[in-house]
N, CA, C and O atoms as a DFTB+ gen file, in Angstrom:
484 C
 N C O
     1  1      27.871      41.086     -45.093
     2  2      28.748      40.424     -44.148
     3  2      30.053      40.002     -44.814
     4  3      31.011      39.891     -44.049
     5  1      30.243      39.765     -46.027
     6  2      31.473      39.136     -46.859
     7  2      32.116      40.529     -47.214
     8  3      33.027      40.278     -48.002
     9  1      32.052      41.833     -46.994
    10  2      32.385      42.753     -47.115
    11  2      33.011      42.713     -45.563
    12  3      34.006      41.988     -45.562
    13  1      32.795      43.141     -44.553
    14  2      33.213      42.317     -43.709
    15  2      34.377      41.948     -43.113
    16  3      35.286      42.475     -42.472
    17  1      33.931      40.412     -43.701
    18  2      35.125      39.497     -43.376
    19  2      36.087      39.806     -44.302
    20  3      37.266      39.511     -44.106
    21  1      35.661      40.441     -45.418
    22  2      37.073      40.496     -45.725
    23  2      37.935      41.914     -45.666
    24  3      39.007      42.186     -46.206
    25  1      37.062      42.735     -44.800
    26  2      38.026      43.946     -44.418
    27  2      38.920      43.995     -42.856
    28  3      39.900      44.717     -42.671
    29  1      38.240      42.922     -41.675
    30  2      38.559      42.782     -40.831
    31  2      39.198      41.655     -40.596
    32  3      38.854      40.739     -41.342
    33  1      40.454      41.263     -39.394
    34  2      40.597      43.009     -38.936
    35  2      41.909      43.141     -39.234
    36  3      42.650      43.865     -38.568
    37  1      42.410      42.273     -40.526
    38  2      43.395      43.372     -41.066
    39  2      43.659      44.602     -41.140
    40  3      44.744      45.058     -40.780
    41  1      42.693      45.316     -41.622
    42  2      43.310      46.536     -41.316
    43  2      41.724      47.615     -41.383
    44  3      41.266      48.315     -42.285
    45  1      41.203      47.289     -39.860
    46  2      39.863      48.167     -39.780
    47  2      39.777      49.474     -39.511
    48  3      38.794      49.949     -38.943
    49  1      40.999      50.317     -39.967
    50  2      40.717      51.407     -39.851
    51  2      40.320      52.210     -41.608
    52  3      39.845      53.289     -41.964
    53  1      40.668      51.367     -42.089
    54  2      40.161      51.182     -43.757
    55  2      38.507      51.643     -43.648
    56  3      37.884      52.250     -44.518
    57  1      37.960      51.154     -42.262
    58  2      36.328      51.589     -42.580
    59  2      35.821      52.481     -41.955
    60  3      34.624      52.740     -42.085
    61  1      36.765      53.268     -40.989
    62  2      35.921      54.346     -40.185
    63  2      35.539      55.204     -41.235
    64  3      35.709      54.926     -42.422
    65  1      34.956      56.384     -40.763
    66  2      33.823      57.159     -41.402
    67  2      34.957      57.960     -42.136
    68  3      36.138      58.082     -41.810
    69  1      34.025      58.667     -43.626
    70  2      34.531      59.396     -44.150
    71  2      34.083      61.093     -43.644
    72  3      33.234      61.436     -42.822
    73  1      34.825      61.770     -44.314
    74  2      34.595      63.154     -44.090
    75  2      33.218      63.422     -44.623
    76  3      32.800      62.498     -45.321
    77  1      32.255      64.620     -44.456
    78  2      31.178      64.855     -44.675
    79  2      30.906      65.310     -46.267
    80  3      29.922      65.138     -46.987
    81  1      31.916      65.820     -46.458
    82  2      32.065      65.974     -48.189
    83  2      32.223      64.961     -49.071
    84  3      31.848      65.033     -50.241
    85  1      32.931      63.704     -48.422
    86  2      32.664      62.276     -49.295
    87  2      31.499      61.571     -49.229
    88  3      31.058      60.771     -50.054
    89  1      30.879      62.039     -47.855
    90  2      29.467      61.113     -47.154
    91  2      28.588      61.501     -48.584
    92  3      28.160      60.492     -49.145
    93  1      28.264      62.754     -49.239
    94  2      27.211      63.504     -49.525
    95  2      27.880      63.136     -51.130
    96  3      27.145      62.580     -51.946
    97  1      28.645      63.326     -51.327
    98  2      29.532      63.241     -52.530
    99  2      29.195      61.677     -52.979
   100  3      28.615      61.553     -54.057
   101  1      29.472      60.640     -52.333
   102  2      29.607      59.357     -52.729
   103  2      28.295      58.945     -52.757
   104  3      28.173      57.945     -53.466
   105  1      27.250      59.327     -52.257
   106  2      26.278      59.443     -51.957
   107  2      25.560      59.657     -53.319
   108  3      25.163      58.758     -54.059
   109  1      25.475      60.787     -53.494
   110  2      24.790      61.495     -54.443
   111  2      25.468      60.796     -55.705
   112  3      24.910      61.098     -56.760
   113  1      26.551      59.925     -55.828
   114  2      27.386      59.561     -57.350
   115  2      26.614      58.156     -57.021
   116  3      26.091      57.654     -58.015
   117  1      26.488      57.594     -56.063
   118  2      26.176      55.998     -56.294
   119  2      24.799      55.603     -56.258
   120  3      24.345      54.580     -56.772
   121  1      24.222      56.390     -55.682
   122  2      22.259      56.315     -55.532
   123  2      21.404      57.610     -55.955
   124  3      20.182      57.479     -56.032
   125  1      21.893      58.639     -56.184
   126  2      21.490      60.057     -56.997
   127  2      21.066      60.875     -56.180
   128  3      20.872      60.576     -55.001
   129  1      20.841      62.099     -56.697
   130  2      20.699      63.434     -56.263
   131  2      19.305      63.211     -55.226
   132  3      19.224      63.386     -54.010
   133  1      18.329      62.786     -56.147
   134  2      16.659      62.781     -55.470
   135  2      17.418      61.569     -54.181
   136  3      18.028      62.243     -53.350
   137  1      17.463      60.773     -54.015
   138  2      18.193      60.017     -52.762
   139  2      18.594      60.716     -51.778
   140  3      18.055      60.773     -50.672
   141  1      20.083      61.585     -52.326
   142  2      20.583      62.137     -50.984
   143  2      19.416      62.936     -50.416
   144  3      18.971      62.697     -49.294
   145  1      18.903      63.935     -51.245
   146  2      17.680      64.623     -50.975
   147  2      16.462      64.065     -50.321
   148  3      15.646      64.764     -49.720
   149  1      16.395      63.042     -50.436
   150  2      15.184      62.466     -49.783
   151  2      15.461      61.853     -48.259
   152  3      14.677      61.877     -47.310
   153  1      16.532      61.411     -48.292
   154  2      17.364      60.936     -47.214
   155  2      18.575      61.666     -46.554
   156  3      19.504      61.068     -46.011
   157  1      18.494      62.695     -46.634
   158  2      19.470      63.541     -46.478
   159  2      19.879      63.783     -44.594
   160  3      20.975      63.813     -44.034
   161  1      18.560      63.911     -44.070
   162  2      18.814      64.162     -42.715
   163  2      18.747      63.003     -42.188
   164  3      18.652      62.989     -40.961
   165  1      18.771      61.781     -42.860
   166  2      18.693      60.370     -41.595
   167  2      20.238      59.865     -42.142
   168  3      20.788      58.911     -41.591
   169  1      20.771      60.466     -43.077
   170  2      22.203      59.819     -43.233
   171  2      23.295      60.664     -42.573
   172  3      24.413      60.200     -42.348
   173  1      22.846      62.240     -42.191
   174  2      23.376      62.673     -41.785
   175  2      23.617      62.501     -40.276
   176  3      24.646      62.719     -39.637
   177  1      22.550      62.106     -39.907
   178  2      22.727      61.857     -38.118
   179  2      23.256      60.456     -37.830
   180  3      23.632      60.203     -36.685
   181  1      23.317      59.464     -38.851
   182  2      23.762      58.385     -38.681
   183  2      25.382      58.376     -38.944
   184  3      26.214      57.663     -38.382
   185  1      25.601      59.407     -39.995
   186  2      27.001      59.677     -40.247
   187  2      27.688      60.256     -38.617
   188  3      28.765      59.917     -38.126
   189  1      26.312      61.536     -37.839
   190  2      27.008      62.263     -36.949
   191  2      27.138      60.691     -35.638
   192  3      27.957      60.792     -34.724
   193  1      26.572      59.862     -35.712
   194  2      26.574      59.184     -34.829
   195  2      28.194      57.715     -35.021
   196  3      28.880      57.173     -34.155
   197  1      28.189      57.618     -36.206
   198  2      29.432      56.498     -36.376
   199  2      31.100      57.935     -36.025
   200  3      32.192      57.901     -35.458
   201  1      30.365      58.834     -36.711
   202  2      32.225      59.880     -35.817
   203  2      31.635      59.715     -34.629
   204  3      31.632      58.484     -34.586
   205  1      31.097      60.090     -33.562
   206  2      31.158      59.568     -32.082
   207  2      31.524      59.009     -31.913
   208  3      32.602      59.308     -31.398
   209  1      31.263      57.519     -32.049
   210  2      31.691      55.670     -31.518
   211  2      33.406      56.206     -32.235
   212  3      34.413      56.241     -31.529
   213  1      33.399      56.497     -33.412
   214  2      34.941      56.367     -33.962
   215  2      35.719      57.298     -32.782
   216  3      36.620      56.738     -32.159
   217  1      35.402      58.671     -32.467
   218  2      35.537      59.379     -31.366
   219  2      36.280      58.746     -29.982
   220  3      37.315      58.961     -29.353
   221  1      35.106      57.823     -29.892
   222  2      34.996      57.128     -28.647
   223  2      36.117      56.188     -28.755
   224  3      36.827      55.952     -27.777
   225  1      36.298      55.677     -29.826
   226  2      37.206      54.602     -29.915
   227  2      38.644      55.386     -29.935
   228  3      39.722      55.033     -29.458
   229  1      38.353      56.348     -30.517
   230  2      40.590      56.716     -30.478
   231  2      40.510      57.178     -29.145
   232  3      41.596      57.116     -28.569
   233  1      39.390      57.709     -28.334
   234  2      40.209      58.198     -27.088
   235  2      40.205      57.221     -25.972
   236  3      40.727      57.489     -24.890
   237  1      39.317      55.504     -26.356
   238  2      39.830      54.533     -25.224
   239  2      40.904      54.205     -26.221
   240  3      41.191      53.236     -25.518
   241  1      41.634      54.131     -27.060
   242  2      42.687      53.558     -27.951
   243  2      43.590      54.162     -27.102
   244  3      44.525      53.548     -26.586
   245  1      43.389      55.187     -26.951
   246  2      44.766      56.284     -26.491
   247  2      44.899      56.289     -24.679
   248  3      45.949      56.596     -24.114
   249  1      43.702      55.914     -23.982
   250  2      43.837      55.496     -22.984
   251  2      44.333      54.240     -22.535
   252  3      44.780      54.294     -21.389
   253  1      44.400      52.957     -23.167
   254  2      44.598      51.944     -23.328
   255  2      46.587      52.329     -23.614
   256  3      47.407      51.987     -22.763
   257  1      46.905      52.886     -24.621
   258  2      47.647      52.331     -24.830
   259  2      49.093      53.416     -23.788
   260  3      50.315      53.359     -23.930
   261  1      48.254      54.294     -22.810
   262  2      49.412      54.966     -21.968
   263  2      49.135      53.930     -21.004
   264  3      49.569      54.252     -19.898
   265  1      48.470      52.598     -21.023
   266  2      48.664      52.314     -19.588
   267  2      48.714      50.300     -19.858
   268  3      48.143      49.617     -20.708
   269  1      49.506      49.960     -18.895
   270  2      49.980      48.357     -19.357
   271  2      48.052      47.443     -19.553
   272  3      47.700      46.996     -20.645
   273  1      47.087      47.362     -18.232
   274  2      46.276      46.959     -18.501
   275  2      45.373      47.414     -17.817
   276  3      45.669      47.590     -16.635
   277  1      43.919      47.789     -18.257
   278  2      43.036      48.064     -17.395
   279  2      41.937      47.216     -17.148
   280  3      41.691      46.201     -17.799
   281  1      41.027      47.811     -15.832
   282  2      39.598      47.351     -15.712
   283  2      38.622      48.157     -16.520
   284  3      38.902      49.126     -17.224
   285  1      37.025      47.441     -16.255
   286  2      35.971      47.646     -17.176
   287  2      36.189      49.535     -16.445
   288  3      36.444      50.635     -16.936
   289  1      35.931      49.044     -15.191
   290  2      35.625      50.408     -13.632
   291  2      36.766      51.243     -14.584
   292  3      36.019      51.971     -15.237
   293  1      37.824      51.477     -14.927
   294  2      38.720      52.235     -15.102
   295  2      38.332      52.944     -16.811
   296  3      38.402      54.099     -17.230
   297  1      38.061      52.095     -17.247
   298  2      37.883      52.208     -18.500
   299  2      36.311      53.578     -18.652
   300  3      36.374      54.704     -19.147
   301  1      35.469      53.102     -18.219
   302  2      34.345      53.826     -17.615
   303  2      34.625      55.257     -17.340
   304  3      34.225      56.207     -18.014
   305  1      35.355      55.300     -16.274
   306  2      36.242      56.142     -15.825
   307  2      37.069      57.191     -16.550
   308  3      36.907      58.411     -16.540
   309  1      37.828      56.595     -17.072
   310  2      38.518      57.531     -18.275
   311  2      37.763      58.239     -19.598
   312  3      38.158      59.232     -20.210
   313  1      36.440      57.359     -19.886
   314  2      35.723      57.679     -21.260
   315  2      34.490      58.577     -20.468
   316  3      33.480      58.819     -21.128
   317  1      34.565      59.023     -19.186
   318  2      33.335      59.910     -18.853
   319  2      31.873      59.525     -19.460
   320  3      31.149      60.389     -19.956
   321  1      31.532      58.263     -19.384
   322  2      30.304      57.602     -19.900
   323  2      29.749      57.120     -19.336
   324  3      29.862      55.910     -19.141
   325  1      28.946      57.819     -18.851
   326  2      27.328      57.551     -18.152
   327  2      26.463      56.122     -18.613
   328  3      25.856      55.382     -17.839
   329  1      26.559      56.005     -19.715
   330  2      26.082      54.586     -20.529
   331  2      27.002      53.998     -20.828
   332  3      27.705      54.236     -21.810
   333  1      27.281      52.404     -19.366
   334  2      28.250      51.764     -19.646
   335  2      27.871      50.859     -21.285
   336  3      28.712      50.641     -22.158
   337  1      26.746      50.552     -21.326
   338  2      26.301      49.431     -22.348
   339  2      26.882      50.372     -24.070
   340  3      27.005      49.886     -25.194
   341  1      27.113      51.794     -23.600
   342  2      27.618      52.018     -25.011
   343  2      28.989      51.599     -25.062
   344  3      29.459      51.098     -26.084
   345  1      29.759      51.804     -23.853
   346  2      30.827      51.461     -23.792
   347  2      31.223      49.909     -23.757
   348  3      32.415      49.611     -23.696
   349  1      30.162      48.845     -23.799
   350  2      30.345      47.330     -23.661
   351  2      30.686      47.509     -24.913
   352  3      31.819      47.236     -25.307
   353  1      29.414      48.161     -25.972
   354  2      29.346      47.933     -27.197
   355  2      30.050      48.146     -28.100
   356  3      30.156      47.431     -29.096
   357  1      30.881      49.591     -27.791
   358  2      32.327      49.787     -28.413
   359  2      33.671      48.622     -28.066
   360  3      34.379      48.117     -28.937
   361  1      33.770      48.408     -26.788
   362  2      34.886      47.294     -26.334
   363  2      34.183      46.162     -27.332
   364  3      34.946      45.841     -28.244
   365  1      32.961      45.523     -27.355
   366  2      32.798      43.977     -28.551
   367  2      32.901      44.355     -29.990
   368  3      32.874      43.499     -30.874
   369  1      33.023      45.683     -30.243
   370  2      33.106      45.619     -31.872
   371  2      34.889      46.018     -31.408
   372  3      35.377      45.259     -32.246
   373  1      35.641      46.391     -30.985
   374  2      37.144      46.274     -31.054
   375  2      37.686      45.264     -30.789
   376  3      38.764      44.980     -31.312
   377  1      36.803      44.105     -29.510
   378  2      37.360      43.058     -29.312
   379  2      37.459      42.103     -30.711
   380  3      38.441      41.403     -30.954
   381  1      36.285      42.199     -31.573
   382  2      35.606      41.832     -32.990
   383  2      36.974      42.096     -33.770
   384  3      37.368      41.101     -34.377
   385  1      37.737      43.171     -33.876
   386  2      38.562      43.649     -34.849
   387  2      39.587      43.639     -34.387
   388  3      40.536      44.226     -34.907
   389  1      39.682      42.866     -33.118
   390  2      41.169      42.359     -32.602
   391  2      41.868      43.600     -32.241
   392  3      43.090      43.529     -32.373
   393  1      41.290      44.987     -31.719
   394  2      42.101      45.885     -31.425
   395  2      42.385      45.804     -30.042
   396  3      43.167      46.635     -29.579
   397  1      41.909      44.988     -29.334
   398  2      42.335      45.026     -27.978
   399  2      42.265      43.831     -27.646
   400  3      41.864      43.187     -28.616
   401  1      42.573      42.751     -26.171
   402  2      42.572      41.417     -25.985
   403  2      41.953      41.752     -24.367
   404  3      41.960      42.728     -23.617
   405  1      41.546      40.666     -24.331
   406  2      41.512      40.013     -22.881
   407  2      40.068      40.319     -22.102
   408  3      39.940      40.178     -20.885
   409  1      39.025      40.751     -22.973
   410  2      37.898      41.629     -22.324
   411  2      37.184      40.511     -21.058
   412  3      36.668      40.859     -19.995
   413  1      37.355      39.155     -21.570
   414  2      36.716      37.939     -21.037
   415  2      37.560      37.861     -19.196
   416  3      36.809      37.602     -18.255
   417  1      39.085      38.108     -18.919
   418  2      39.410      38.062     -17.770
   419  2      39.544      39.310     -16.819
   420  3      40.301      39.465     -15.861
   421  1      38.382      40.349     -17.469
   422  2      37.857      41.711     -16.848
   423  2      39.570      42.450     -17.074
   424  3      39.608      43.549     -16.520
   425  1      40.609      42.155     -17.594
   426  2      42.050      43.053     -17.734
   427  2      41.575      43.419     -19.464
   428  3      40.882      42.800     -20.271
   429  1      42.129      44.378     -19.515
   430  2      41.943      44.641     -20.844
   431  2      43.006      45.254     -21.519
   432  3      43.449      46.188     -20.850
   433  1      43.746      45.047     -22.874
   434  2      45.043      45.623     -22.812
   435  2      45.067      45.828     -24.747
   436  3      44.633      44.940     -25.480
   437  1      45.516      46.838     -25.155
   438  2      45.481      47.012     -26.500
   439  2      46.344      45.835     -27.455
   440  3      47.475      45.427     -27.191
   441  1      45.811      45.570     -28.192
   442  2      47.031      44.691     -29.140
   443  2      48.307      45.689     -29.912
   444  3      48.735      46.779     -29.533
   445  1      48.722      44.847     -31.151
   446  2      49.538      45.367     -31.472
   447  2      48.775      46.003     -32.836
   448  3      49.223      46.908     -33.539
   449  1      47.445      45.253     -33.029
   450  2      46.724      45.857     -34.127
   451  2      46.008      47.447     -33.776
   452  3      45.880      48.384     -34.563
   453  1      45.643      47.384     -32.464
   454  2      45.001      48.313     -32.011
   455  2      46.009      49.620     -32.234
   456  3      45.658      50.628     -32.847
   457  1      47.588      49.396     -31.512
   458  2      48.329      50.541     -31.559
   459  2      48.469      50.996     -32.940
   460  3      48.662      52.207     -32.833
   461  1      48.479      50.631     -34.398
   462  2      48.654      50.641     -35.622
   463  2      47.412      51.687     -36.035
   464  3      47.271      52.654     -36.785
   465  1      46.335      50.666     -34.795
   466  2      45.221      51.426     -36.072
   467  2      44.943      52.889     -35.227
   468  3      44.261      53.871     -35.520
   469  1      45.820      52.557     -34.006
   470  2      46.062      54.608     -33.373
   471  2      46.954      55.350     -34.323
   472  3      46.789      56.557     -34.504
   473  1      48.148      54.487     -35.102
   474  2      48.527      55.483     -35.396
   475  2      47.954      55.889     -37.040
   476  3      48.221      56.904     -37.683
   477  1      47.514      55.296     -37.243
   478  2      46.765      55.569     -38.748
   479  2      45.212      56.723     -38.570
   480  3      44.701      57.210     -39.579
   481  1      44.725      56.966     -37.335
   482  2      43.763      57.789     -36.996
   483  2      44.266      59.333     -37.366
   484  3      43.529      60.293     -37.139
């Protein structure tokens, strides 16, 4: 957690996922070969699952920021997601990292951190 606080949300695009050649690479240098090997297919689907949410996040980033403010209904809408609760869950970890404001008066509108960390994607 102190890892954390002290990366957010100055500047949280510092933690999205790495490429698959660093995943396996950093991997194999910091916990060893028999590791990645042993764990190889549960880090990989967990890796394939944080690029999704990151996924998910630049294209409400990019919806958000062509438009002054939206609803939850709109938001839904634009991200073609059948499972709103994944989509709650992405809006509280951005609300978390200050990339967007206002989730509490159902308007929702990107900050100025959010547009930064679009353009650093």
């Amino acid at each position: 957690m102190e890892q954390i606080n002290e990366k957010y949300p100055e500047k949280p695009w510092e933690l999205k996922p790495c490429n698959f050649e660093d995943l396996e690479n950093k991997t194999r240098q910091m916990m060893g070969n028999e590791y990645w090997e042993k764990n190889k297919e549960d880090l990989i689907e967990k890796w394939k699952e944080s690029v999704n949410i990151e996924n998910k996040r630049i294209k409400l980033l990019r919806f958000l920021s062509e438009k002054d403010k939206v609803t939850l209904n709109e938001i839904y809408e634009a991200m073609g997601e059948n499972n709103t609760n994944e989509v709650l869950k992405i809006l509280a970890v951005m609300k978390f990292q200050k990339l967007i404001e206002g989730i509490d008066n159902r308007l929702i509108t990107i900050s100025d951190l959010g547009k930064e960390y679009l353009k650093n994607s």
